[in-house]
PDB file of C-alpha atoms in Angstrom:
ATOM      1  CA  MET A 907    -290.672 134.897 173.280  1.00 38.00           C
ATOM      2  CA  ILE A 908    -289.086 131.560 174.179  1.00 40.00           C
ATOM      3  CA  PRO A 909    -291.402 129.620 176.491  1.00 42.00           C
ATOM      4  CA  THR A 910    -290.069 128.826 179.953  1.00 44.00           C
ATOM      5  CA  VAL A 911    -289.678 125.122 180.575  1.00 49.00           C
ATOM      6  CA  LYS A 912    -290.624 124.181 184.086  1.00 61.00           C
ATOM      7  CA  LYS A 913    -287.979 121.868 185.486  1.00 80.00           C
ATOM      8  CA  THR A 914    -288.733 118.978 187.796  1.00 89.00           C
ATOM      9  CA  ILE A 915    -287.893 119.702 191.428  1.00 93.00           C
ATOM     10  CA  TYR A 916    -286.594 116.639 193.238  1.00 96.00           C
ATOM     11  CA  THR A 917    -286.006 116.200 196.968  1.00 96.00           C
ATOM     12  CA  ALA A 918    -283.063 114.271 198.383  1.00 97.00           C
ATOM     13  CA  PHE A 919    -280.706 114.534 201.355  1.00 97.00           C
ATOM     14  CA  GLY A 920    -282.930 117.206 202.881  1.00 95.00           C
ATOM     15  CA  LEU A 921    -282.399 119.443 199.829  1.00 96.00           C
ATOM     16  CA  ARG A 922    -284.263 120.448 196.675  1.00 96.00           C
ATOM     17  CA  LEU A 923    -282.606 120.023 193.290  1.00 96.00           C
ATOM     18  CA  THR A 924    -283.081 120.258 189.556  1.00 95.00           C
ATOM     19  CA  SER A 925    -281.244 118.112 187.052  1.00 95.00           C
ATOM     20  CA  ASP A 926    -280.519 117.910 183.330  1.00 94.00           C
ATOM     21  CA  ILE A 927    -280.282 114.159 183.945  1.00 93.00           C
ATOM     22  CA  PRO A 928    -283.549 112.403 184.865  1.00 93.00           C
ATOM     23  CA  LEU A 929    -283.288 110.968 188.392  1.00 95.00           C
ATOM     24  CA  PRO A 930    -286.055 108.360 188.748  1.00 94.00           C
ATOM     25  CA  GLU A 931    -284.661 107.214 192.105  1.00 95.00           C
ATOM     26  CA  LEU A 932    -285.589 110.494 193.780  1.00 96.00           C
ATOM     27  CA  SER A 933    -288.852 111.811 195.164  1.00 93.00           C
ATOM     28  CA  ILE A 934    -290.510 114.685 193.312  1.00 93.00           C
ATOM     29  CA  ALA A 935    -291.375 117.776 195.359  1.00 90.00           C
ATOM     30  CA  ARG A 936    -295.092 117.957 196.078  1.00 83.00           C
ATOM     31  CA  ASP A 937    -295.382 121.754 196.204  1.00 78.00           C
ATOM     32  CA  ASP A 938    -295.231 124.456 193.535  1.00 75.00           C
ATOM     33  CA  ASP A 939    -292.116 126.158 194.901  1.00 75.00           C
ATOM     34  CA  ILE A 940    -289.590 126.378 192.061  1.00 80.00           C
ATOM     35  CA  HIS A 941    -286.691 127.108 194.424  1.00 89.00           C
ATOM     36  CA  ALA A 942    -283.827 124.610 194.230  1.00 94.00           C
ATOM     37  CA  ASP A 943    -280.793 124.294 196.502  1.00 96.00           C
ATOM     38  CA  ILE A 944    -278.777 122.326 193.938  1.00 96.00           C
ATOM     39  CA  GLU A 945    -278.489 122.367 190.168  1.00 96.00           C
ATOM     40  CA  ILE A 946    -277.191 119.356 188.259  1.00 96.00           C
ATOM     41  CA  MET A 947    -276.217 120.276 184.715  1.00 95.00           C
ATOM     42  CA  ILE A 948    -274.534 118.635 181.731  1.00 93.00           C
ATOM     43  CA  ALA A 949    -271.505 120.483 180.319  1.00 92.00           C
ATOM     44  CA  ASP A 950    -267.946 119.860 179.110  1.00 88.00           C
ATOM     45  CA  LEU A 951    -265.204 119.824 181.741  1.00 84.00           C
ATOM     46  CA  PRO A 952    -261.449 120.477 181.389  1.00 69.00           C
ATOM     47  CA  LYS A 953    -259.457 117.368 180.505  1.00 62.00           C
ATOM     48  CA  PHE A 954    -256.525 117.676 182.899  1.00 50.00           C
ATOM     49  CA  TRP A 955    -256.820 114.265 184.543  1.00 49.00           C
ATOM     50  CA  ASN A 956    -253.518 112.791 183.371  1.00 46.00           C
ATOM     51  CA  ASP A 957    -251.407 115.387 185.196  1.00 45.00           C
ATOM     52  CA  GLU A 958    -253.387 116.580 188.190  1.00 48.00           C
ATOM     53  CA  VAL A 959    -255.463 113.795 189.676  1.00 49.00           C
ATOM     54  CA  SER A 960    -254.741 111.364 192.512  1.00 47.00           C
ATOM     55  CA  GLU A 961    -255.893 107.771 192.581  1.00 46.00           C
ATOM     56  CA  ALA A 962    -258.561 106.769 195.103  1.00 43.00           C
ATOM     57  CA  ASN A 963    -259.769 103.200 194.619  1.00 46.00           C
ATOM     58  CA  HIS A 964    -261.917 103.084 191.490  1.00 63.00           C
ATOM     59  CA  LEU A 965    -262.100 106.841 190.877  1.00 71.00           C
ATOM     60  CA  SER A 966    -259.734 109.732 190.270  1.00 83.00           C
ATOM     61  CA  TYR A 967    -260.122 113.064 192.000  1.00 87.00           C
ATOM     62  CA  ALA A 968    -258.693 116.542 192.310  1.00 87.00           C
ATOM     63  CA  VAL A 969    -259.476 119.675 194.329  1.00 89.00           C
ATOM     64  CA  ARG A 970    -258.824 123.096 192.824  1.00 87.00           C
ATOM     65  CA  ASP A 971    -260.091 126.411 194.262  1.00 84.00           C
ATOM     66  CA  HIS A 972    -262.393 124.392 196.550  1.00 85.00           C
ATOM     67  CA  GLN A 973    -263.997 122.758 193.511  1.00 91.00           C
ATOM     68  CA  ILE A 974    -264.030 118.965 193.610  1.00 93.00           C
ATOM     69  CA  PHE A 975    -263.398 117.010 190.414  1.00 92.00           C
ATOM     70  CA  PHE A 976    -264.143 113.307 190.021  1.00 92.00           C
ATOM     71  CA  HIS A 977    -263.397 111.106 187.037  1.00 88.00           C
ATOM     72  CA  ILE A 978    -265.140 107.745 186.819  1.00 86.00           C
ATOM     73  CA  PRO A 979    -263.695 105.405 184.149  1.00 81.00           C
ATOM     74  CA  LYS A 980    -266.160 104.627 181.356  1.00 80.00           C
ATOM     75  CA  ALA A 981    -268.791 106.867 182.930  1.00 86.00           C
ATOM     76  CA  ALA A 982    -268.286 110.610 183.366  1.00 90.00           C
ATOM     77  CA  ALA A 983    -266.311 113.485 184.782  1.00 91.00           C
ATOM     78  CA  PHE A 984    -267.921 115.557 187.533  1.00 94.00           C
ATOM     79  CA  CYS A 985    -267.288 118.953 189.103  1.00 94.00           C
ATOM     80  CA  ILE A 986    -268.890 119.885 192.446  1.00 96.00           C
ATOM     81  CA  GLN A 987    -269.031 123.619 193.108  1.00 95.00           C
ATOM     82  CA  GLU A 988    -269.842 125.588 196.282  1.00 95.00           C
ATOM     83  CA  GLY A 989    -272.327 123.036 197.566  1.00 96.00           C
ATOM     84  CA  LYS A 990    -274.769 124.333 194.975  1.00 96.00           C
ATOM     85  CA  ARG A 991    -273.926 122.844 191.610  1.00 97.00           C
ATOM     86  CA  ILE A 992    -272.765 119.566 190.065  1.00 97.00           C
ATOM     87  CA  ILE A 993    -271.515 119.664 186.473  1.00 95.00           C
ATOM     88  CA  VAL A 994    -271.598 116.295 184.701  1.00 95.00           C
ATOM     89  CA  SER A 995    -269.686 115.474 181.522  1.00 92.00           C
ATOM     90  CA  PRO A 996    -270.752 111.962 180.422  1.00 91.00           C
ATOM     91  CA  MET A 997    -268.435 109.966 178.202  1.00 87.00           C
ATOM     92  CA  MET A 998    -269.531 108.742 174.802  1.00 85.00           C
ATOM     93  CA  GLY A 999    -271.659 105.630 175.181  1.00 84.00           C
ATOM     94  CA  SER A1000    -271.492 105.688 178.975  1.00 85.00           C
ATOM     95  CA  ASP A1001    -273.929 103.704 181.116  1.00 88.00           C
ATOM     96  CA  MET A1002    -276.233 106.364 182.595  1.00 90.00           C
ATOM     97  CA  ASN A1003    -277.108 104.015 185.450  1.00 91.00           C
ATOM     98  CA  LYS A1004    -273.449 104.145 186.465  1.00 91.00           C
ATOM     99  CA  VAL A1005    -273.380 107.934 186.025  1.00 93.00           C
ATOM    100  CA  ARG A1006    -276.386 108.329 188.330  1.00 94.00           C
ATOM    101  CA  LEU A1007    -274.890 105.899 190.842  1.00 93.00           C
ATOM    102  CA  PHE A1008    -271.803 108.073 191.308  1.00 93.00           C
ATOM    103  CA  LEU A1009    -273.794 111.285 191.028  1.00 95.00           C
ATOM    104  CA  LEU A1010    -276.012 110.289 193.969  1.00 96.00           C
ATOM    105  CA  GLY A1011    -273.096 108.734 195.870  1.00 95.00           C
ATOM    106  CA  SER A1012    -269.646 110.298 195.652  1.00 94.00           C
ATOM    107  CA  CYS A1013    -270.806 113.610 194.190  1.00 96.00           C
ATOM    108  CA  MET A1014    -273.608 114.175 196.675  1.00 97.00           C
ATOM    109  CA  GLY A1015    -271.338 113.135 199.540  1.00 96.00           C
ATOM    110  CA  ALA A1016    -268.804 115.759 198.442  1.00 96.00           C
ATOM    111  CA  LEU A1017    -271.478 118.407 197.943  1.00 98.00           C
ATOM    112  CA  LEU A1018    -272.890 117.768 201.425  1.00 98.00           C
ATOM    113  CA  MET A1019    -269.413 118.300 202.851  1.00 97.00           C
ATOM    114  CA  GLN A1020    -269.156 121.621 201.011  1.00 97.00           C
ATOM    115  CA  ARG A1021    -272.448 122.616 202.664  1.00 97.00           C
ATOM    116  CA  ARG A1022    -271.094 121.605 206.100  1.00 97.00           C
ATOM    117  CA  ILE A1023    -273.493 118.658 206.274  1.00 97.00           C
ATOM    118  CA  LEU A1024    -271.703 115.550 207.527  1.00 98.00           C
ATOM    119  CA  PRO A1025    -272.054 112.531 205.197  1.00 98.00           C
ATOM    120  CA  LEU A1026    -271.605 109.193 206.935  1.00 97.00           C
ATOM    121  CA  HIS A1027    -271.100 106.015 204.928  1.00 96.00           C
ATOM    122  CA  GLY A1028    -273.912 103.707 205.910  1.00 96.00           C
ATOM    123  CA  SER A1029    -277.645 103.188 206.239  1.00 97.00           C
ATOM    124  CA  ALA A1030    -280.122 104.751 208.651  1.00 98.00           C
ATOM    125  CA  VAL A1031    -283.566 103.706 209.858  1.00 98.00           C
ATOM    126  CA  VAL A1032    -286.160 105.267 212.147  1.00 98.00           C
ATOM    127  CA  ILE A1033    -286.945 103.580 215.464  1.00 97.00           C
ATOM    128  CA  ASP A1034    -289.442 105.223 217.823  1.00 96.00           C
ATOM    129  CA  GLY A1035    -289.115 108.563 216.067  1.00 96.00           C
ATOM    130  CA  LYS A1036    -285.307 108.652 216.199  1.00 97.00           C
ATOM    131  CA  ALA A1037    -282.582 107.871 213.669  1.00 98.00           C
ATOM    132  CA  TYR A1038    -280.145 105.001 214.125  1.00 98.00           C
ATOM    133  CA  ALA A1039    -277.234 104.684 211.709  1.00 98.00           C
ATOM    134  CA  PHE A1040    -275.284 101.577 210.684  1.00 97.00           C
ATOM    135  CA  VAL A1041    -271.796 102.454 209.430  1.00 97.00           C
ATOM    136  CA  GLY A1042    -268.917 100.299 208.276  1.00 92.00           C
ATOM    137  CA  GLU A1043    -266.655  99.312 205.434  1.00 89.00           C
ATOM    138  CA  SER A1044    -268.068  98.219 202.081  1.00 85.00           C
ATOM    139  CA  GLY A1045    -269.469  94.716 202.414  1.00 83.00           C
ATOM    140  CA  ALA A1046    -269.945  94.943 206.195  1.00 84.00           C
ATOM    141  CA  GLY A1047    -273.689  94.349 205.798  1.00 89.00           C
ATOM    142  CA  LYS A1048    -275.061  97.827 206.511  1.00 94.00           C
ATOM    143  CA  SER A1049    -277.754  97.823 203.822  1.00 95.00           C
ATOM    144  CA  THR A1050    -278.738  94.227 204.526  1.00 94.00           C
ATOM    145  CA  LEU A1051    -279.125  95.047 208.210  1.00 95.00           C
ATOM    146  CA  ALA A1052    -281.295  98.050 207.326  1.00 97.00           C
ATOM    147  CA  ALA A1053    -283.396  95.807 205.054  1.00 96.00           C
ATOM    148  CA  ALA A1054    -283.974  93.467 208.011  1.00 96.00           C
ATOM    149  CA  PHE A1055    -285.320  96.447 209.963  1.00 97.00           C
ATOM    150  CA  LEU A1056    -287.600  97.361 207.057  1.00 97.00           C
ATOM    151  CA  SER A1057    -288.997  93.828 207.138  1.00 95.00           C
ATOM    152  CA  LYS A1058    -289.892  94.471 210.791  1.00 95.00           C
ATOM    153  CA  GLY A1059    -291.787  97.651 209.898  1.00 96.00           C
ATOM    154  CA  PHE A1060    -289.115 100.263 210.640  1.00 98.00           C
ATOM    155  CA  PRO A1061    -288.779 102.826 207.798  1.00 98.00           C
ATOM    156  CA  LEU A1062    -285.619 103.748 205.894  1.00 98.00           C
ATOM    157  CA  LEU A1063    -284.051 107.210 206.083  1.00 98.00           C
ATOM    158  CA  SER A1064    -280.982 106.704 203.945  1.00 97.00           C
ATOM    159  CA  ASP A1065    -278.829 104.092 202.252  1.00 95.00           C
ATOM    160  CA  ASP A1066    -275.141 104.574 201.383  1.00 91.00           C
ATOM    161  CA  VAL A1067    -274.858 108.296 202.250  1.00 97.00           C
ATOM    162  CA  ILE A1068    -276.342 109.489 205.562  1.00 98.00           C
ATOM    163  CA  PRO A1069    -276.717 113.303 205.680  1.00 98.00           C
ATOM    164  CA  ILE A1070    -276.361 114.719 209.196  1.00 98.00           C
ATOM    165  CA  SER A1071    -276.899 118.398 209.941  1.00 96.00           C
ATOM    166  CA  LEU A1072    -277.577 120.420 213.083  1.00 89.00           C
ATOM    167  CA  SER A1073    -281.031 121.309 214.342  1.00 83.00           C
ATOM    168  CA  ALA A1074    -282.404 124.804 213.770  1.00 75.00           C
ATOM    169  CA  ASP A1075    -280.988 125.967 217.109  1.00 77.00           C
ATOM    170  CA  GLY A1076    -277.617 124.387 216.273  1.00 70.00           C
ATOM    171  CA  ALA A1077    -277.735 122.241 219.375  1.00 77.00           C
ATOM    172  CA  SER A1078    -278.234 118.658 218.217  1.00 89.00           C
ATOM    173  CA  PRO A1079    -277.680 116.441 215.139  1.00 95.00           C
ATOM    174  CA  VAL A1080    -280.535 115.448 212.856  1.00 97.00           C
ATOM    175  CA  VAL A1081    -280.636 113.011 209.933  1.00 97.00           C
ATOM    176  CA  SER A1082    -282.397 114.106 206.747  1.00 97.00           C
ATOM    177  CA  PRO A1083    -284.093 111.614 204.400  1.00 97.00           C
ATOM    178  CA  ALA A1084    -281.968 110.741 201.366  1.00 97.00           C
ATOM    179  CA  TYR A1085    -284.141 108.994 198.767  1.00 97.00           C
ATOM    180  CA  PRO A1086    -286.401 105.913 198.740  1.00 97.00           C
ATOM    181  CA  GLN A1087    -284.058 103.245 197.424  1.00 96.00           C
ATOM    182  CA  GLN A1088    -281.748 100.591 198.800  1.00 96.00           C
ATOM    183  CA  LYS A1089    -278.754  98.961 197.132  1.00 94.00           C
ATOM    184  CA  LEU A1090    -278.610  95.249 197.911  1.00 94.00           C
ATOM    185  CA  TRP A1091    -276.371  92.436 196.744  1.00 92.00           C
ATOM    186  CA  GLN A1092    -278.018  89.482 195.016  1.00 90.00           C
ATOM    187  CA  GLU A1093    -277.036  87.232 197.936  1.00 90.00           C
ATOM    188  CA  SER A1094    -278.830  89.562 200.356  1.00 92.00           C
ATOM    189  CA  LEU A1095    -281.978  89.563 198.236  1.00 93.00           C
ATOM    190  CA  VAL A1096    -282.028  85.760 198.224  1.00 92.00           C
ATOM    191  CA  ASN A1097    -281.468  85.546 201.989  1.00 91.00           C
ATOM    192  CA  LEU A1098    -284.221  88.121 202.561  1.00 92.00           C
ATOM    193  CA  ASP A1099    -286.617  86.058 200.397  1.00 92.00           C
ATOM    194  CA  MET A1100    -286.851  88.846 197.818  1.00 92.00           C
ATOM    195  CA  ASP A1101    -287.292  87.950 194.147  1.00 90.00           C
ATOM    196  CA  THR A1102    -284.276  89.252 192.186  1.00 87.00           C
ATOM    197  CA  ASN A1103    -286.386  89.304 189.006  1.00 89.00           C
ATOM    198  CA  LEU A1104    -288.353  92.242 190.439  1.00 92.00           C
ATOM    199  CA  TYR A1105    -285.307  94.536 190.641  1.00 93.00           C
ATOM    200  CA  SER A1106    -282.841  96.082 188.206  1.00 91.00           C
ATOM    201  CA  PRO A1107    -279.048  95.842 188.546  1.00 89.00           C
ATOM    202  CA  LEU A1108    -277.403  99.116 189.554  1.00 89.00           C
ATOM    203  CA  THR A1109    -274.867  98.668 186.743  1.00 83.00           C
ATOM    204  CA  HIS A1110    -273.804  95.908 184.368  1.00 75.00           C
ATOM    205  CA  GLU A1111    -270.563  95.480 186.340  1.00 74.00           C
ATOM    206  CA  VAL A1112    -271.817  94.374 189.766  1.00 75.00           C
ATOM    207  CA  GLU A1113    -274.468  92.016 191.125  1.00 80.00           C
ATOM    208  CA  LYS A1114    -276.027  94.739 193.215  1.00 90.00           C
ATOM    209  CA  PHE A1115    -279.635  95.730 192.718  1.00 93.00           C
ATOM    210  CA  ALA A1116    -281.707  98.903 193.074  1.00 94.00           C
ATOM    211  CA  VAL A1117    -284.579  98.194 195.471  1.00 95.00           C
ATOM    212  CA  PRO A1118    -287.291 100.904 195.628  1.00 95.00           C
ATOM    213  CA  VAL A1119    -288.749 101.359 199.121  1.00 95.00           C
ATOM    214  CA  SER A1120    -291.208 104.219 198.629  1.00 93.00           C
ATOM    215  CA  SER A1121    -293.821 102.679 200.922  1.00 94.00           C
ATOM    216  CA  GLN A1122    -291.195 102.172 203.656  1.00 96.00           C
ATOM    217  CA  PHE A1123    -289.422 105.517 203.390  1.00 97.00           C
ATOM    218  CA  TYR A1124    -289.461 108.152 206.125  1.00 97.00           C
ATOM    219  CA  ALA A1125    -289.637 111.561 204.458  1.00 95.00           C
ATOM    220  CA  GLU A1126    -288.985 113.794 207.502  1.00 95.00           C
ATOM    221  CA  SER A1127    -285.787 114.692 209.342  1.00 96.00           C
ATOM    222  CA  VAL A1128    -285.386 113.117 212.784  1.00 96.00           C
ATOM    223  CA  PRO A1129    -282.873 113.426 215.653  1.00 96.00           C
ATOM    224  CA  LEU A1130    -279.847 111.135 215.560  1.00 97.00           C
ATOM    225  CA  ALA A1131    -279.962 108.855 218.619  1.00 96.00           C
ATOM    226  CA  GLY A1132    -277.393 106.155 217.921  1.00 96.00           C
ATOM    227  CA  VAL A1133    -274.637 104.883 215.629  1.00 97.00           C
ATOM    228  CA  PHE A1134    -273.612 101.241 215.239  1.00 97.00           C
ATOM    229  CA  GLU A1135    -270.274 100.396 213.599  1.00 96.00           C
ATOM    230  CA  VAL A1136    -270.642  97.009 211.883  1.00 94.00           C
ATOM    231  CA  LEU A1137    -267.549  94.781 211.784  1.00 91.00           C
ATOM    232  CA  LYS A1138    -267.201  91.285 210.281  1.00 86.00           C
ATOM    233  CA  LEU A1139    -265.302  88.582 212.194  1.00 82.00           C
ATOM    234  CA  GLU A1140    -263.935  85.275 210.893  1.00 75.00           C
ATOM    235  CA  ASN A1141    -264.424  83.652 214.317  1.00 76.00           C
ATOM    236  CA  GLY A1142    -265.655  84.463 217.775  1.00 70.00           C
ATOM    237  CA  GLU A1143    -269.090  85.473 218.984  1.00 78.00           C
ATOM    238  CA  THR A1144    -271.518  88.178 217.964  1.00 82.00           C
ATOM    239  CA  GLU A1145    -271.153  91.103 220.335  1.00 88.00           C
ATOM    240  CA  ILE A1146    -272.534  94.608 220.741  1.00 93.00           C
ATOM    241  CA  ARG A1147    -270.516  96.884 222.964  1.00 93.00           C
ATOM    242  CA  ARG A1148    -270.917 100.556 223.726  1.00 94.00           C
ATOM    243  CA  ILE A1149    -268.008 102.712 222.609  1.00 93.00           C
ATOM    244  CA  GLN A1150    -266.660 105.333 224.966  1.00 87.00           C
ATOM    245  CA  LYS A1151    -264.157 108.197 224.954  1.00 82.00           C
ATOM    246  CA  LEU A1152    -261.838 108.901 222.017  1.00 84.00           C
ATOM    247  CA  GLU A1153    -262.585 105.701 220.103  1.00 88.00           C
ATOM    248  CA  ARG A1154    -265.846 107.359 219.057  1.00 92.00           C
ATOM    249  CA  PHE A1155    -263.841 109.965 217.108  1.00 92.00           C
ATOM    250  CA  ARG A1156    -262.128 107.165 215.191  1.00 92.00           C
ATOM    251  CA  ILE A1157    -265.499 105.735 214.168  1.00 94.00           C
ATOM    252  CA  PHE A1158    -266.878 109.049 212.894  1.00 95.00           C
ATOM    253  CA  ASN A1159    -263.631 109.945 211.125  1.00 94.00           C
ATOM    254  CA  CYS A1160    -263.216 106.520 209.531  1.00 94.00           C
ATOM    255  CA  HIS A1161    -266.805 106.355 208.300  1.00 96.00           C
ATOM    256  CA  THR A1162    -267.219 109.887 206.995  1.00 97.00           C
ATOM    257  CA  TYR A1163    -268.066 109.394 203.322  1.00 95.00           C
ATOM    258  CA  ARG A1164    -265.048 110.207 201.116  1.00 93.00           C
ATOM    259  CA  ASN A1165    -263.096 111.362 204.165  1.00 95.00           C
ATOM    260  CA  PHE A1166    -259.973 111.986 202.076  1.00 94.00           C
ATOM    261  CA  LEU A1167    -261.644 115.254 201.049  1.00 94.00           C
ATOM    262  CA  ILE A1168    -261.584 116.685 204.596  1.00 96.00           C
ATOM    263  CA  PRO A1169    -257.974 118.003 204.536  1.00 95.00           C
ATOM    264  CA  LEU A1170    -258.142 118.902 200.833  1.00 93.00           C
ATOM    265  CA  LEU A1171    -261.107 121.194 201.557  1.00 94.00           C
ATOM    266  CA  GLU A1172    -259.471 122.491 204.760  1.00 95.00           C
ATOM    267  CA  LEU A1173    -262.380 121.202 206.829  1.00 96.00           C
ATOM    268  CA  GLU A1174    -260.460 119.554 209.680  1.00 97.00           C
ATOM    269  CA  GLU A1175    -261.653 122.016 212.342  1.00 97.00           C
ATOM    270  CA  TRP A1176    -265.267 121.852 211.171  1.00 96.00           C
ATOM    271  CA  HIS A1177    -265.179 118.060 211.057  1.00 97.00           C
ATOM    272  CA  PHE A1178    -263.696 117.768 214.543  1.00 95.00           C
ATOM    273  CA  THR A1179    -266.266 120.163 216.035  1.00 94.00           C
ATOM    274  CA  PHE A1180    -269.138 118.412 214.266  1.00 95.00           C
ATOM    275  CA  CYS A1181    -268.005 114.971 215.446  1.00 94.00           C
ATOM    276  CA  LEU A1182    -267.721 116.306 218.997  1.00 92.00           C
ATOM    277  CA  ASN A1183    -271.372 117.340 218.756  1.00 92.00           C
ATOM    278  CA  LEU A1184    -272.315 113.837 217.622  1.00 93.00           C
ATOM    279  CA  ILE A1185    -270.446 112.288 220.535  1.00 91.00           C
ATOM    280  CA  ASN A1186    -272.298 114.500 222.980  1.00 89.00           C
ATOM    281  CA  HIS A1187    -275.747 113.618 221.621  1.00 92.00           C
ATOM    282  CA  ALA A1188    -275.680 110.091 220.162  1.00 94.00           C
ATOM    283  CA  ALA A1189    -274.849 106.723 221.677  1.00 95.00           C
ATOM    284  CA  VAL A1190    -272.095 104.899 219.774  1.00 96.00           C
ATOM    285  CA  TYR A1191    -271.825 101.107 219.580  1.00 96.00           C
ATOM    286  CA  GLN A1192    -269.714  98.512 217.821  1.00 95.00           C
ATOM    287  CA  LEU A1193    -271.490  95.461 216.412  1.00 93.00           C
ATOM    288  CA  ARG A1194    -269.099  92.568 215.824  1.00 89.00           C
ATOM    289  CA  ARG A1195    -270.685  89.828 213.736  1.00 85.00           C
ATOM    290  CA  LEU A1196    -269.513  86.559 212.229  1.00 77.00           C
ATOM    291  CA  ASP A1197    -268.810  86.509 208.504  1.00 76.00           C
ATOM    292  CA  SER A1198    -270.762  83.289 208.002  1.00 75.00           C
ATOM    293  CA  GLY A1199    -274.423  82.458 207.652  1.00 73.00           C
ATOM    294  CA  PHE A1200    -277.245  84.956 207.340  1.00 76.00           C
ATOM    295  CA  THR A1201    -277.783  86.722 210.663  1.00 85.00           C
ATOM    296  CA  ALA A1202    -279.367  90.076 209.740  1.00 89.00           C
ATOM    297  CA  HIS A1203    -282.715  89.341 211.410  1.00 92.00           C
ATOM    298  CA  ASP A1204    -281.045  88.147 214.627  1.00 92.00           C
ATOM    299  CA  LEU A1205    -278.738  91.170 214.635  1.00 93.00           C
ATOM    300  CA  ALA A1206    -281.695  93.519 214.212  1.00 95.00           C
ATOM    301  CA  ALA A1207    -283.382  91.913 217.224  1.00 95.00           C
ATOM    302  CA  GLN A1208    -280.203  92.315 219.300  1.00 94.00           C
ATOM    303  CA  ILE A1209    -279.909  95.971 218.288  1.00 96.00           C
ATOM    304  CA  LEU A1210    -283.514  96.592 219.326  1.00 96.00           C
ATOM    305  CA  ASP A1211    -282.772  95.012 222.712  1.00 94.00           C
ATOM    306  CA  THR A1212    -279.665  97.190 223.072  1.00 94.00           C
ATOM    307  CA  ILE A1213    -281.609 100.348 222.253  1.00 94.00           C
ATOM    308  CA  SER A1214    -284.345  99.368 224.701  1.00 90.00           C
ATOM    309  CA  GLU A1215    -281.839  98.725 227.486  1.00 84.00           C
ATOM    310  CA  GLY A1216    -280.130 102.056 226.871  1.00 71.00           C
ATOM    311  CA  ALA A1217    -283.354 104.080 226.829  1.00 58.00           C
TER     312      ALA A1217
END
């Protein structure tokens, strides 16, 4: 009889998963339940990229029979199936740090969408038992802003991909914990007085570092109370304004992680209904900040004042 090998059960994004690829970034489940919501496995994938993929920034993608295919140059091909399985086909000599980066980013964002869990592109922290999300374009300062909140004693829920689902009664949005790590640029580490020698680069290609935050990680789901869209300005004054009416839909649509998948997966109606729920339950703000100097600590203080005034 072949002995059964007990696989490690990880927790991330409010789900349980097993993986053929070690995932040191994730938390390990503390119970003996062997049930897993997601399986990550290594296998060969069809090589049809030259004819059937579309270009999307630094990755190629395709959707066939509701399966999502990603191809990351010099890393791996991925297939996301039914919100339950991710097949990974690493390339010869690929950087496994880069493979894991896309696995826990683009692939998990796509899988969450398949499971009808809304992935927002940003960071989320817990303030007074409620989740507040910071969304924006790459480089807007979302992770740095979250790090400023961590320095003030507020725990992290998620960085990069924010998983939002509905409460058990289906009435209100909740944010599930992703995993205890931030991704910070070298400049942010220096400005936050953090020693870059203590952290490892995410990949050899970018000056962005993996920053473990296990002691400052909130491991329970909490209600979503507010969303701040972070915008950089070349001139003007820092301003926080509350967003009303239909502009809130633009913010949720624009900052849904990998939102180009919504029509390809025929999820427009679901996405609209879900965003309507968010609008009805969470305050939405726009934070306009100057693209000069280091202001994360001041911005965090202004956000806390805004939340206090709106309570």
